[in-house]
Short mmCIF file of C-alpha atoms and ligand atoms in Angstrom, two decimals:
data_model
loop_
_atom_site.label_atom_id
_atom_site.label_comp_id
_atom_site.label_asym_id
_atom_site.label_seq_id
_atom_site.Cartn_x
_atom_site.Cartn_y
_atom_site.Cartn_z
CA MET A 1 27.45 102.20 -15.29
CA VAL A 2 29.84 99.20 -15.41
CA LYS A 3 32.56 99.85 -17.57
CA THR A 4 34.79 97.12 -19.14
CA LYS A 5 37.37 99.22 -20.85
CA ARG A 6 40.74 100.54 -19.66
CA LYS A 7 39.59 104.16 -19.50
CA ALA A 8 37.22 103.04 -16.70
CA ALA A 9 40.16 103.52 -14.16
CA GLY A 10 40.93 106.79 -15.76
CA ARG A 11 41.53 109.81 -13.46
CA VAL A 12 39.51 108.69 -10.51
CA THR A 13 41.38 108.01 -7.36
CA TRP A 14 41.19 104.53 -5.96
CA PRO A 15 41.19 104.32 -2.17
CA ARG A 16 41.98 100.69 -2.70
CA LYS A 17 42.57 98.52 -5.84
CA ILE A 18 41.17 95.06 -5.24
CA ILE A 19 40.96 92.31 -7.98
CA HIS A 20 39.07 89.14 -7.73
CA ILE A 21 39.87 86.28 -10.20
CA ASP A 22 37.62 83.29 -10.84
CA MET A 23 38.31 80.64 -13.29
CA ASP A 24 35.69 79.77 -15.80
CA ALA A 25 34.05 76.17 -15.38
CA PHE A 26 37.26 75.21 -13.85
CA TYR A 27 37.23 71.46 -13.66
CA ALA A 28 35.36 71.23 -16.91
CA ALA A 29 37.59 73.63 -18.66
CA ILE A 30 40.70 71.60 -17.68
CA GLU A 31 39.01 68.46 -19.01
CA GLN A 32 38.27 70.11 -22.38
CA ARG A 33 41.93 71.61 -22.56
CA ASP A 34 43.32 68.18 -21.78
CA HIS A 35 40.91 66.27 -24.19
CA PRO A 36 40.50 68.29 -27.50
CA ASP A 37 37.62 65.84 -28.38
CA TYR A 38 35.63 67.44 -25.70
CA ARG A 39 35.96 70.96 -26.58
CA GLY A 40 32.64 72.70 -27.68
CA LYS A 41 30.61 69.80 -26.09
CA PRO A 42 28.59 69.50 -22.79
CA VAL A 43 31.02 68.19 -20.09
CA VAL A 44 30.00 67.20 -16.68
CA VAL A 45 32.48 66.58 -13.96
CA GLY A 46 31.46 64.89 -10.82
CA GLY A 47 30.08 61.71 -9.57
CA ASP A 48 28.48 58.80 -11.30
CA PRO A 49 24.99 59.43 -12.55
CA ARG A 50 24.14 55.70 -12.10
CA ASN A 51 24.91 56.05 -8.40
CA ARG A 52 24.00 58.97 -6.25
CA GLY A 53 26.69 61.26 -7.72
CA VAL A 54 26.44 64.95 -7.46
CA VAL A 55 27.78 67.49 -10.34
CA SER A 56 31.07 69.19 -9.22
CA THR A 57 30.86 71.47 -12.46
CA ALA A 58 29.47 71.65 -15.97
CA SER A 59 31.03 73.26 -19.06
CA TYR A 60 29.33 76.43 -20.38
CA GLU A 61 27.72 74.15 -23.08
CA ALA A 62 26.30 71.81 -20.55
CA ARG A 63 24.87 74.78 -18.62
CA LYS A 64 22.63 75.69 -21.57
CA TYR A 65 20.68 72.50 -20.47
CA GLY A 66 20.18 73.75 -16.93
CA ILE A 67 22.94 71.60 -15.46
CA HIS A 68 24.73 73.13 -12.53
CA SER A 69 27.16 72.45 -9.39
CA ALA A 70 25.71 70.32 -6.70
CA MET A 71 22.86 68.90 -8.81
CA PRO A 72 22.34 65.20 -8.69
CA ALA A 73 24.34 63.65 -11.56
CA ALA A 74 21.38 61.48 -12.63
CA THR A 75 19.45 64.73 -13.07
CA ALA A 76 22.11 66.11 -15.32
CA LYS A 77 21.99 62.94 -17.37
CA ARG A 78 18.36 63.37 -17.86
CA LEU A 79 18.54 66.95 -18.85
CA CYS A 80 21.33 66.22 -21.43
CA PRO A 81 21.82 62.54 -22.07
CA GLN A 82 24.70 63.15 -24.57
CA ALA A 83 26.80 64.90 -22.23
CA ILE A 84 30.30 63.71 -21.53
CA PHE A 85 30.17 62.55 -17.76
CA LEU A 86 33.89 62.59 -16.16
CA ARG A 87 35.11 61.75 -12.72
CA PRO A 88 37.35 64.60 -11.25
CA ARG A 89 41.13 64.49 -11.67
CA PHE A 90 42.10 66.56 -8.70
CA GLU A 91 45.80 66.36 -9.25
CA ALA A 92 45.33 68.24 -12.65
CA TYR A 93 43.23 70.83 -10.84
CA ARG A 94 45.68 71.42 -8.16
CA CYS A 95 48.62 71.83 -10.58
CA ALA A 96 46.71 74.46 -12.55
CA SER A 97 45.83 76.25 -9.39
CA ARG A 98 49.58 76.33 -8.12
CA GLN A 99 50.37 77.84 -11.62
CA ILE A 100 47.47 80.45 -11.48
CA MET A 101 48.34 81.57 -7.64
CA SER A 102 52.15 81.82 -8.74
CA ILE A 103 51.05 84.16 -11.70
CA LEU A 104 49.02 86.33 -9.31
CA ARG A 105 52.01 86.69 -6.95
CA GLN A 106 54.07 88.22 -9.58
CA HIS A 107 51.81 91.31 -9.25
CA THR A 108 51.76 91.44 -5.35
CA GLU A 109 52.26 89.39 -2.25
CA LEU A 110 48.92 90.26 -1.19
CA VAL A 111 47.02 87.30 -2.73
CA GLU A 112 44.31 85.49 -1.04
CA PRO A 113 43.38 82.17 -2.42
CA VAL A 114 39.74 81.32 -1.57
CA SER A 115 39.64 78.04 -3.32
CA LEU A 116 41.54 76.26 -6.16
CA ASP A 117 40.20 78.59 -8.73
CA GLU A 118 39.51 81.79 -7.03
CA ALA A 119 41.67 84.47 -5.21
CA TYR A 120 41.58 88.19 -4.20
CA LEU A 121 44.49 90.42 -4.83
CA ASP A 122 45.39 93.89 -3.52
CA VAL A 123 47.14 95.79 -6.12
CA THR A 124 47.06 99.17 -4.48
CA LYS A 125 50.97 98.91 -4.51
CA HIS A 126 51.84 96.92 -7.62
CA LYS A 127 55.27 95.21 -7.51
CA LEU A 128 56.11 96.62 -11.10
CA HIS A 129 54.38 99.99 -10.22
CA ILE A 130 51.53 99.59 -12.61
CA ASP A 131 48.96 102.06 -11.49
CA ASN A 132 45.98 101.18 -13.43
CA PRO A 133 44.27 98.02 -11.83
CA VAL A 134 42.38 97.40 -14.92
CA ILE A 135 45.54 96.93 -16.86
CA VAL A 136 46.79 94.71 -14.14
CA ALA A 137 43.70 92.48 -14.39
CA SER A 138 44.02 92.25 -18.22
CA LEU A 139 47.59 91.18 -17.83
CA ILE A 140 46.80 88.75 -15.27
CA LYS A 141 44.09 87.16 -17.68
CA GLN A 142 46.55 87.13 -20.50
CA ASN A 143 49.22 85.52 -18.33
CA ILE A 144 46.95 82.76 -17.09
CA ALA A 145 45.58 82.14 -20.62
CA ALA A 146 49.25 82.00 -21.89
CA VAL A 147 50.65 79.54 -19.15
CA THR A 148 47.41 77.33 -18.48
CA HIS A 149 45.32 77.49 -21.65
CA LEU A 150 42.39 78.41 -19.52
CA THR A 151 40.34 81.55 -19.29
CA ALA A 152 39.68 83.54 -16.04
CA SER A 153 37.10 86.05 -15.30
CA ALA A 154 38.19 89.20 -13.43
CA GLY A 155 36.46 91.83 -11.15
CA VAL A 156 38.14 95.21 -10.29
CA ALA A 157 36.65 97.35 -7.45
CA PRO A 158 37.65 99.38 -4.47
CA ASN A 159 36.72 96.43 -2.02
CA LEU A 160 36.50 92.69 -1.87
CA PHE A 161 32.76 92.04 -2.02
CA LEU A 162 32.41 94.37 -5.16
CA ALA A 163 35.39 92.84 -6.79
CA LYS A 164 33.68 89.39 -6.35
CA ILE A 165 30.38 90.55 -7.82
CA ALA A 166 32.19 92.01 -10.66
CA SER A 167 34.18 88.82 -11.50
CA ASP A 168 30.81 87.07 -11.93
CA PHE A 169 29.31 89.81 -13.86
CA GLN A 170 30.31 88.82 -17.32
CA LYS A 171 31.62 85.20 -17.10
CA PRO A 172 33.02 83.65 -18.96
CA ASP A 173 36.23 85.46 -19.72
CA GLY A 174 35.09 88.61 -18.47
CA LEU A 175 36.66 91.63 -17.26
CA THR A 176 34.24 94.01 -15.21
CA VAL A 177 35.28 97.34 -13.28
CA ILE A 178 33.49 99.04 -10.92
CA PRO A 179 35.33 102.31 -10.30
CA PRO A 180 34.78 104.23 -7.11
CA ASP A 181 32.64 106.73 -8.61
CA ALA A 182 30.20 104.07 -9.96
CA VAL A 183 29.69 102.04 -6.82
CA GLN A 184 26.35 103.71 -5.89
CA ALA A 185 24.89 103.40 -9.40
CA PHE A 186 26.06 99.95 -9.76
CA LEU A 187 24.45 98.80 -6.36
CA LYS A 188 21.21 100.73 -6.95
CA ASP A 189 19.44 97.87 -8.98
CA LEU A 190 21.63 94.99 -7.60
CA PRO A 191 19.28 92.22 -6.28
CA VAL A 192 19.89 91.57 -2.53
CA ARG A 193 20.73 87.86 -3.56
CA LYS A 194 23.78 89.08 -5.38
CA ILE A 195 25.46 90.00 -2.14
CA PRO A 196 27.81 87.30 -1.26
CA GLY A 197 26.52 85.66 1.91
CA VAL A 198 22.99 86.22 1.14
CA GLY A 199 21.50 82.76 0.45
CA PRO A 200 17.73 81.86 -0.19
CA VAL A 201 16.65 82.01 3.20
CA THR A 202 17.88 85.74 3.87
CA GLU A 203 16.54 86.55 0.41
CA LYS A 204 13.19 85.36 1.36
CA GLY A 205 13.13 87.21 4.45
CA LEU A 206 14.09 90.36 2.67
CA LEU A 207 11.54 90.08 -0.05
CA ALA A 208 8.81 89.38 2.52
CA LYS A 209 9.51 93.15 3.77
CA GLY A 210 9.62 94.31 0.06
CA ILE A 211 13.35 94.73 0.04
CA LYS A 212 14.49 93.55 -3.49
CA THR A 213 17.66 95.59 -4.30
CA CYS A 214 20.68 96.95 -2.59
CA GLY A 215 19.10 100.45 -3.56
CA ASP A 216 16.08 99.50 -1.36
CA LEU A 217 18.25 98.35 1.57
CA ALA A 218 20.35 101.65 1.43
CA THR A 219 17.26 103.79 2.05
CA LEU A 220 16.34 101.97 5.20
CA ASP A 221 17.29 102.98 8.87
CA SER A 222 20.22 100.74 10.18
CA ALA A 223 18.82 100.57 13.56
CA TRP A 224 15.45 99.04 12.13
CA LEU A 225 17.49 96.67 9.96
CA THR A 226 19.45 95.46 13.09
CA ARG A 227 16.27 95.12 15.05
CA THR A 228 14.64 93.09 12.31
CA PHE A 229 17.44 90.92 10.98
CA GLY A 230 20.00 90.90 13.82
CA LYS A 231 23.80 91.05 13.00
CA THR A 232 22.77 90.30 9.32
CA GLY A 233 20.95 93.67 9.11
CA LEU A 234 23.91 95.43 9.87
CA PHE A 235 26.06 93.67 7.43
CA LEU A 236 23.57 94.01 4.65
CA TYR A 237 23.33 97.72 5.42
CA HIS A 238 27.04 98.17 4.88
CA ARG A 239 27.22 96.09 1.72
CA ALA A 240 24.16 98.06 0.21
CA LEU A 241 26.31 101.32 0.78
CA GLY A 242 29.30 99.67 -0.81
CA VAL A 243 31.11 99.36 2.48
CA ASP A 244 33.51 96.41 3.08
CA GLU A 245 36.43 96.93 5.22
CA ARG A 246 37.78 93.67 4.89
CA GLU A 247 41.67 93.36 3.92
CA VAL A 248 42.92 90.86 1.47
CA GLU A 249 44.67 88.24 3.79
CA PRO A 250 47.50 86.45 2.24
CA HIS A 251 47.44 83.07 4.06
CA THR A 252 48.50 79.56 4.06
CA GLU A 253 45.80 77.06 3.80
CA ARG A 254 43.44 77.03 6.67
CA LYS A 255 44.03 74.35 9.26
CA GLN A 256 40.34 73.99 9.93
CA TYR A 257 37.15 74.53 8.27
CA SER A 258 34.22 75.52 10.19
CA ALA A 259 30.56 76.82 10.34
CA GLU A 260 29.04 78.10 13.38
CA GLU A 261 26.20 80.43 14.57
CA THR A 262 25.27 82.39 17.72
CA PHE A 263 21.44 82.24 17.84
CA GLU A 264 19.02 85.10 18.49
CA LYS A 265 17.50 83.33 21.47
CA ASP A 266 19.08 80.34 23.48
CA VAL A 267 17.74 77.04 22.21
CA LEU A 268 16.51 73.90 24.15
CA ASP A 269 14.95 72.11 21.21
CA THR A 270 17.37 69.38 20.00
CA GLU A 271 15.56 68.56 16.79
CA TRP A 272 16.05 72.34 15.73
CA LEU A 273 19.70 72.15 16.70
CA LYS A 274 19.97 69.04 14.64
CA SER A 275 18.52 70.87 11.67
CA GLN A 276 21.34 73.64 11.99
CA LEU A 277 23.92 70.73 12.21
CA ARG A 278 22.63 69.65 8.82
CA VAL A 279 22.94 73.15 7.28
CA TYR A 280 26.60 73.28 8.63
CA ALA A 281 27.45 69.73 7.48
CA GLU A 282 26.36 70.47 3.77
CA GLU A 283 28.22 73.95 4.04
CA ILE A 284 31.48 72.27 5.20
CA TYR A 285 31.31 69.44 2.96
CA GLU A 286 30.50 71.60 -0.09
CA GLY A 287 33.18 74.06 0.91
CA LEU A 288 36.03 71.73 1.62
CA LYS A 289 35.36 69.85 -1.58
CA LYS A 290 35.51 73.16 -3.47
CA SER A 291 38.94 73.79 -2.08
CA GLY A 292 39.88 70.41 -3.07
CA ARG A 293 40.44 68.94 0.50
CA MET A 294 38.64 66.84 3.14
CA GLY A 295 39.26 66.64 6.87
CA ASN A 296 39.26 63.43 9.16
CA THR A 297 38.37 64.94 12.54
CA LEU A 298 35.03 66.59 13.34
CA VAL A 299 34.86 69.10 16.23
CA LEU A 300 31.51 70.04 17.69
CA LYS A 301 31.32 73.36 19.39
CA VAL A 302 28.89 74.41 21.97
CA LYS A 303 28.31 77.43 23.94
CA TYR A 304 25.61 77.19 26.79
CA HIS A 305 23.33 80.17 27.78
CA ASP A 306 25.70 80.75 30.75
CA PHE A 307 28.58 81.08 28.30
CA GLU A 308 30.35 77.84 29.41
CA GLN A 309 31.84 76.56 26.17
CA ILE A 310 32.70 72.91 25.39
CA THR A 311 34.26 71.08 22.23
CA ARG A 312 33.87 67.53 21.54
CA SER A 313 35.62 65.81 18.73
CA LYS A 314 35.56 62.42 16.83
CA THR A 315 38.04 61.29 14.25
CA PHE A 316 36.50 59.33 11.18
CA ALA A 317 37.77 55.88 10.33
CA ARG A 318 38.14 57.25 6.81
CA ARG A 319 37.49 60.66 5.40
CA PRO A 320 33.73 61.39 4.86
CA GLU A 321 32.36 60.87 1.40
CA ASN A 322 29.23 63.03 1.72
CA TRP A 323 27.64 65.52 3.89
CA GLN A 324 25.39 63.06 5.74
CA GLU A 325 28.39 61.40 7.25
CA ILE A 326 29.54 64.70 8.83
CA TYR A 327 25.79 65.30 9.97
CA ARG A 328 25.44 61.90 11.36
CA ILE A 329 28.49 62.15 13.55
CA ALA A 330 27.70 65.87 14.59
CA CYS A 331 24.31 64.64 15.83
CA LEU A 332 25.90 61.89 17.69
CA LEU A 333 28.21 64.10 19.46
CA LEU A 334 25.32 66.66 20.24
CA GLU A 335 23.15 64.00 21.67
CA THR A 336 25.76 61.76 23.70
CA LYS A 337 28.39 64.39 24.63
CA THR A 338 26.47 67.51 25.32
CA LEU A 339 23.67 68.76 27.53
CA ALA A 340 21.60 69.63 24.44
CA GLY A 341 17.87 69.42 25.39
CA ARG A 342 18.60 69.90 29.00
CA LYS A 343 20.60 73.11 29.09
CA PRO A 344 19.90 75.97 26.63
CA ILE A 345 22.42 76.56 23.89
CA ARG A 346 23.42 79.95 22.53
CA LEU A 347 26.13 78.92 20.07
CA LEU A 348 26.48 75.87 17.98
CA GLY A 349 29.30 75.05 15.53
CA VAL A 350 30.82 72.24 13.37
CA GLY A 351 34.44 72.27 12.30
CA MET A 352 36.50 69.75 10.31
CA SER A 353 40.47 69.37 11.09
CA GLY A 354 43.14 67.04 9.81
CA LEU A 355 42.65 68.61 6.27
CA ARG A 356 44.34 66.77 3.23
CA PRO A 357 44.06 67.31 -0.48
CA LEU A 358 41.33 65.18 -1.86
CA ALA A 359 43.48 63.36 -4.48
CA GLU A 360 45.97 62.35 -1.82
CA ALA A 361 43.17 61.30 0.69
CA ALA A 362 41.67 58.99 -1.91
CA LYS A 363 44.68 57.24 -2.94
CA VAL A 364 45.78 56.65 0.62
CA GLU A 365 42.46 55.67 2.11
CA THR A 366 40.02 54.02 -0.21
CA GLY A 367 41.44 54.06 -3.70
CA ASP A 368 38.07 55.10 -5.02
CA LEU A 369 36.84 57.87 -2.85
CA PHE A 370 34.78 59.58 -5.60
CA ASP A 371 32.90 56.73 -7.21
CA GLY A 372 29.25 57.75 -6.75
CA VAL A 373 30.06 60.43 -4.28
CA LEU A 374 31.17 63.77 -5.79
P1 LIG B 1 33.01 77.71 -9.19
O1 LIG B 1 34.00 78.75 -9.39
O2 LIG B 1 31.83 78.01 -8.36
O3 LIG B 1 32.50 77.11 -10.49
P2 LIG B 1 33.26 76.97 -11.98
O4 LIG B 1 34.67 77.50 -11.90
O5 LIG B 1 33.31 75.45 -12.31
O6 LIG B 1 32.28 77.72 -12.97
P3 LIG B 1 32.28 79.44 -13.04
O7 LIG B 1 33.25 80.10 -11.94
O8 LIG B 1 32.79 79.69 -14.46
O9 LIG B 1 30.79 79.86 -12.83
O10 LIG B 1 33.88 76.48 -8.56
C1 LIG B 1 35.31 76.09 -8.81
C2 LIG B 1 35.53 74.62 -8.76
O11 LIG B 1 35.03 74.12 -7.70
C3 LIG B 1 34.45 73.78 -9.91
O12 LIG B 1 35.12 73.88 -11.45
C4 LIG B 1 34.16 72.51 -9.19
C5 LIG B 1 34.47 72.74 -7.96
N1 LIG B 1 33.05 72.75 -7.16
C6 LIG B 1 32.61 71.50 -6.57
O13 LIG B 1 33.26 70.64 -6.53
N2 LIG B 1 31.40 71.62 -5.97
C7 LIG B 1 30.46 72.71 -6.00
O14 LIG B 1 29.35 72.76 -5.57
C8 LIG B 1 31.07 74.12 -6.70
C9 LIG B 1 30.13 75.18 -6.75
C10 LIG B 1 32.21 73.94 -7.27
MG1 LIG B 2 35.03 79.52 -11.17
#
């Protein structure tokens, strides 16, 4: 079904040739590269396990003990006391990231970096006229290994979401191809949770209706899915059929990072709105940290039931060091600068602007931003 050899691209016609590259255990792999003593050992990069630090990532040796990103570092220490615990060195990670992105641009200008260690490429028209995208992906992996001494996993598919699933399929050092003629077979047994964007809550809603796989989703009526799950229903239906029309968008780094949602019903309950702010705050904090940046201004966006839209912002004295700080300021703005609780709200969002590389922010502002935080 999923082919990993070059012949996979064979004679099939590719409507688009998309590659997703994702580095393996990125921060931890760089630490092992730069400190030969750490190779082959469990390495955990993140905050201080003695404080309230959180794991940024763990080497594959450490993952065997159940350690993973976003876990409290103290829990990681309990699971594997002998692991090597390190604070992040963002400058080293950004340097490797720049090398990787420049290798990708040797193949096409259509490169969309998603975070420091992840990017999409559209190689439908390859710069050096290499037709077979599997050969391109394999060359990229070799180039990255030669220049950075790090391993990457690659996914090759006819669209972005399939390429992303593919790159994750055989980590580490994987190369997974989903040729156009294998898409349906690949999706048939794929658990819904594997669709990027489907988190635990959506998964639970789908499982409650007996929908386990993309194959299950594809047999359903799209109108029923839309009625039952709103906009998400249609999104899921398309993904289950292997449809993803998004283009690879080469961009400079985003100026703002945000999360927002239009609710199915207008909401008056302030406590419920605050529970949404908590979700956005966590998402924004983790997302920004993953991209190696942090903002200094929080923007709260509210659209009332009558479509009147307002934004309220607040600049932090120093960049937030955890999601709770973002959450606290968002709640403050909601409670003091909007009509929440008095006028029904149909859309709520939080954004961060004034984005800066984390290492730079740390140097400039506190000198020790990461202690006990990441
Ligand atoms: P990922 O690509 O999600 O993870 P990874 O590269 O460490 O491991 P793999 O891809 O092999 O599963 O994230 C890239 C880097 O982003 C990661 O090395 C550290 C950072 N990161 C965080 O700081 N916090 C997080 O919650 C996550 C998921 C990643
Ligand atoms: Mg990675």
